[in-house]
mmCIF file of C-alpha atoms in Angstrom:
data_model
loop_
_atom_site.group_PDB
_atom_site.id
_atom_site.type_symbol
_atom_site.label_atom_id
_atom_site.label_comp_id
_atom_site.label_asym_id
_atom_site.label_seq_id
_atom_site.Cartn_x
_atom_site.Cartn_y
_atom_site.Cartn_z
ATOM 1 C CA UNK D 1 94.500 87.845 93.512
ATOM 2 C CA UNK D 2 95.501 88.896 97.252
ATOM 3 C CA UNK D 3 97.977 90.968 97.698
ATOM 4 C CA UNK D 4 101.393 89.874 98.845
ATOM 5 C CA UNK D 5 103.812 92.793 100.491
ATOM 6 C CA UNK D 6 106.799 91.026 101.128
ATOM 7 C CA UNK D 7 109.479 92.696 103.621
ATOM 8 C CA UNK D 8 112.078 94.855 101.891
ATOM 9 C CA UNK D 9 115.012 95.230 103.883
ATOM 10 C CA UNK D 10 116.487 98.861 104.321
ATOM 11 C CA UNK D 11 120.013 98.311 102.769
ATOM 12 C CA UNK D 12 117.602 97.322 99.779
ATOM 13 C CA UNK D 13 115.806 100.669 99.633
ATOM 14 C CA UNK D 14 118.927 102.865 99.878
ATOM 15 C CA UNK D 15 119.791 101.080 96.857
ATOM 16 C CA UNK D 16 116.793 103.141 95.224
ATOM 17 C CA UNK D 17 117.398 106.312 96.721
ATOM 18 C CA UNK D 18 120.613 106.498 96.168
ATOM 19 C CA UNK D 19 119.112 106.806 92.737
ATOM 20 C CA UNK D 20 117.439 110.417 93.950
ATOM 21 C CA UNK D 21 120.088 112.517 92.576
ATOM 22 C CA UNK D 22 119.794 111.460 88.967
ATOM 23 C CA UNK D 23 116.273 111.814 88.715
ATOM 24 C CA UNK D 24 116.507 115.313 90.387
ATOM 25 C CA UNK D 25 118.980 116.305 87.561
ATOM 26 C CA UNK D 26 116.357 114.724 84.923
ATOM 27 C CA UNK D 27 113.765 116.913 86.829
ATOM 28 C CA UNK D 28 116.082 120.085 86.272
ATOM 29 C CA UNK D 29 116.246 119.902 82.666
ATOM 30 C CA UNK D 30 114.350 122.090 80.807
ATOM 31 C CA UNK D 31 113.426 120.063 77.579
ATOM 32 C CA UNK D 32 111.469 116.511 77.496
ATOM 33 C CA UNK D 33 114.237 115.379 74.340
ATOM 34 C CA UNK D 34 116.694 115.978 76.861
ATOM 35 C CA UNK D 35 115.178 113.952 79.544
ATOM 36 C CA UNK D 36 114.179 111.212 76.691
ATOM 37 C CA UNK D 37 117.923 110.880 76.089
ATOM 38 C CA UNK D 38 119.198 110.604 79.214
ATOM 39 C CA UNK D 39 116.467 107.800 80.216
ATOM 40 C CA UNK D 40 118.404 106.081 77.374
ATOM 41 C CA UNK D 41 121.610 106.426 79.401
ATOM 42 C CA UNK D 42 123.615 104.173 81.725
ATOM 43 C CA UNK D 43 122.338 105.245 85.330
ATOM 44 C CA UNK D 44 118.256 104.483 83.823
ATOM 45 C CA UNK D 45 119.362 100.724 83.321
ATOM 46 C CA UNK D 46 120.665 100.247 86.704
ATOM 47 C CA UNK D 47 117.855 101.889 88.279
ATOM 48 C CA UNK D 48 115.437 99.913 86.307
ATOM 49 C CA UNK D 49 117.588 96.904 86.884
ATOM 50 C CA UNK D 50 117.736 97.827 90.873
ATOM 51 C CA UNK D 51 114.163 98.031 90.827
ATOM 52 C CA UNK D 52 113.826 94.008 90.345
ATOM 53 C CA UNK D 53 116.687 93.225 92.194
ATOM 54 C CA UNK D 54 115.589 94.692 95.155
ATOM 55 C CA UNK D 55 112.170 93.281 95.742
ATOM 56 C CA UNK D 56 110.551 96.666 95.567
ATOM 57 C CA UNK D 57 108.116 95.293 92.879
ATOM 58 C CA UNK D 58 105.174 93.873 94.372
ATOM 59 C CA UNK D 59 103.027 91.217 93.155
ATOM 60 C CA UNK D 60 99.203 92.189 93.110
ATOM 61 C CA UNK D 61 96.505 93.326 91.713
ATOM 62 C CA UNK D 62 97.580 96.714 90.150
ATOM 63 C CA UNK D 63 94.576 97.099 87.996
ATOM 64 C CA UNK D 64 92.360 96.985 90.869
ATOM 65 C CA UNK D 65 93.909 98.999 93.172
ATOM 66 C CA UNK D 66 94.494 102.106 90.484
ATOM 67 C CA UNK D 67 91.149 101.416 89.819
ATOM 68 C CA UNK D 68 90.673 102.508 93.956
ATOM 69 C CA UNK D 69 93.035 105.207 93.311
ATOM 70 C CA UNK D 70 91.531 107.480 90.906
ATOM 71 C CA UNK D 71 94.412 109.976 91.365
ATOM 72 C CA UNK D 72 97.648 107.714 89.837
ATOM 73 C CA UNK D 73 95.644 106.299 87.586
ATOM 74 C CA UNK D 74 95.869 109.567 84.862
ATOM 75 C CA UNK D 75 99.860 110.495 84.931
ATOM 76 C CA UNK D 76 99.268 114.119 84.224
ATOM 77 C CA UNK D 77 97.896 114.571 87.580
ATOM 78 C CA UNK D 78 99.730 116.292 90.272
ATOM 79 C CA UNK D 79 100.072 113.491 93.118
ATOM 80 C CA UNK D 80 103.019 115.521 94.786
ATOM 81 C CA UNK D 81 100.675 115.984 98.063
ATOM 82 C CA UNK D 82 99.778 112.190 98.023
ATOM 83 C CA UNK D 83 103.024 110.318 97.628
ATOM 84 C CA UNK D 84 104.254 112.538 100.422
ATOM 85 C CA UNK D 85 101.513 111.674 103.085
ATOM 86 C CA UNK D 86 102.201 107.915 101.785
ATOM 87 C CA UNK D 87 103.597 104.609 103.266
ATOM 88 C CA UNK D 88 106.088 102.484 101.948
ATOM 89 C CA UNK D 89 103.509 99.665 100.722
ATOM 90 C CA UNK D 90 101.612 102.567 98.729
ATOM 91 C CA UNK D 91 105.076 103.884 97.260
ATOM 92 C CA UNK D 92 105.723 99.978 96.323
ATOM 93 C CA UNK D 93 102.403 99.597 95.236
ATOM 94 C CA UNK D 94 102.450 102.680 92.884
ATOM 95 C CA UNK D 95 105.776 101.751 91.241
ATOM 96 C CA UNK D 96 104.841 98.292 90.524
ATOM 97 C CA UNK D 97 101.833 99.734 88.996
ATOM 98 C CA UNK D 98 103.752 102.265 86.941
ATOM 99 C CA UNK D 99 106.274 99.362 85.794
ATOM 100 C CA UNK D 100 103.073 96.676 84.974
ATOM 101 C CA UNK D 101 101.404 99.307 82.987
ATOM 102 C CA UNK D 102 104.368 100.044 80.951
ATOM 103 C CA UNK D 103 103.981 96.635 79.713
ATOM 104 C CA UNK D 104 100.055 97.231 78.087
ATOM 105 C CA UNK D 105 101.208 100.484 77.214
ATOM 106 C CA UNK D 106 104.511 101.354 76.482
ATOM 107 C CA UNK D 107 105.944 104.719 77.329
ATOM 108 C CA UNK D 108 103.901 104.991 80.491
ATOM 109 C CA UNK D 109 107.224 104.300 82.245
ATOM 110 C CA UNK D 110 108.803 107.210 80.998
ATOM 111 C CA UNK D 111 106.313 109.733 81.172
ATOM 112 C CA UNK D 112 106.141 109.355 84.745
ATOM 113 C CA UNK D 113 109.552 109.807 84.691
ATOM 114 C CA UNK D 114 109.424 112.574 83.060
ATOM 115 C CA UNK D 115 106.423 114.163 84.995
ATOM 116 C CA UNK D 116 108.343 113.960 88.134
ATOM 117 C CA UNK D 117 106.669 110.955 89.600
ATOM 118 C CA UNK D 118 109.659 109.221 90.264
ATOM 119 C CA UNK D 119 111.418 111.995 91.921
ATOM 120 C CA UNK D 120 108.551 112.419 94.211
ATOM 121 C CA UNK D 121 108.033 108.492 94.988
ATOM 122 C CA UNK D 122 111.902 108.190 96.016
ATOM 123 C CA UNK D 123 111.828 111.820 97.673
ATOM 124 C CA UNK D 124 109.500 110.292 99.981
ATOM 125 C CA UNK D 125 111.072 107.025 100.453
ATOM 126 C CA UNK D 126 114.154 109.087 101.515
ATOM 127 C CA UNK D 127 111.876 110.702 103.811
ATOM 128 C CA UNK D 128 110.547 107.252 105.191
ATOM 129 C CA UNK D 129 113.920 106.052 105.842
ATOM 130 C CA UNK D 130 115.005 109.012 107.681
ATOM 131 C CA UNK D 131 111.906 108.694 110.370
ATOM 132 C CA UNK D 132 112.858 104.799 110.583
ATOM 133 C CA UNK D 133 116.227 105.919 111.056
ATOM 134 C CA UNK D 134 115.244 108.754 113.855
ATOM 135 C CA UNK D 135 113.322 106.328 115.720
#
């Protein structure tokens, strides 16, 4: 299966990081019921939702390529210093992979949530943005 990285337009990815803020405030809460129950909330939904909407979701092969990157594929792994040296096809790339999995094994989703992964993959979109922006 070849990959296939379609354009995403900018007005499409603020629509993501506009999402930054809640997932910072998910970050700052000290217990994991606490950030369980507000993934059940409103703002979750429409991020999830956004997430399709937007074309952010890539189609390839995930398997393969987590397979080539050893350090998403375990979700307890700090990947802080990796998503913020990466490009906007890896950040893409990662998601989709994080949303696939969730499918074989559910939960996966939110524990990347929960670990801060999303924070970080959005913190550096932001980031992105900002130097496309500049330039």
């Amino acid at each position: 299966m070849m990959s296939q990285i379609s354009e995403i337009k900018f007005e499409e990815l603020n629509k993501l990081v506009k999402f930054l803020s809640f997932f910072q405030k998910l970050d700052a809460t000290i217990s994991n019921e606490e950030k369980k129950y507000m993934l059940e909330g409103e703002e979750f939904r429409a991020f999830h939702k956004e997430l399709c909407n937007t074309d952010f979701l890539i189609v390839f092969d995930w398997k393969s390529w987590l397979n080539e990157n050893e350090i998403y594929k375990n979700i307890a792994n700090d990947i802080e210093e990796h998503v913020m040296k990466a490009n906007l096809d890896t950040l893409r790339k990662l998601m989709t992979s994080y949303i696939r999995g969730d499918r074989f094994n559910e939960g996966l989703f939110e524990g990347v949530i929960i670990n801060g992964h999303v924070t970080k993959i959005l913190t550096r979109l932001r980031e992105l943005m900002a130097n496309c922006n500049n330039n």
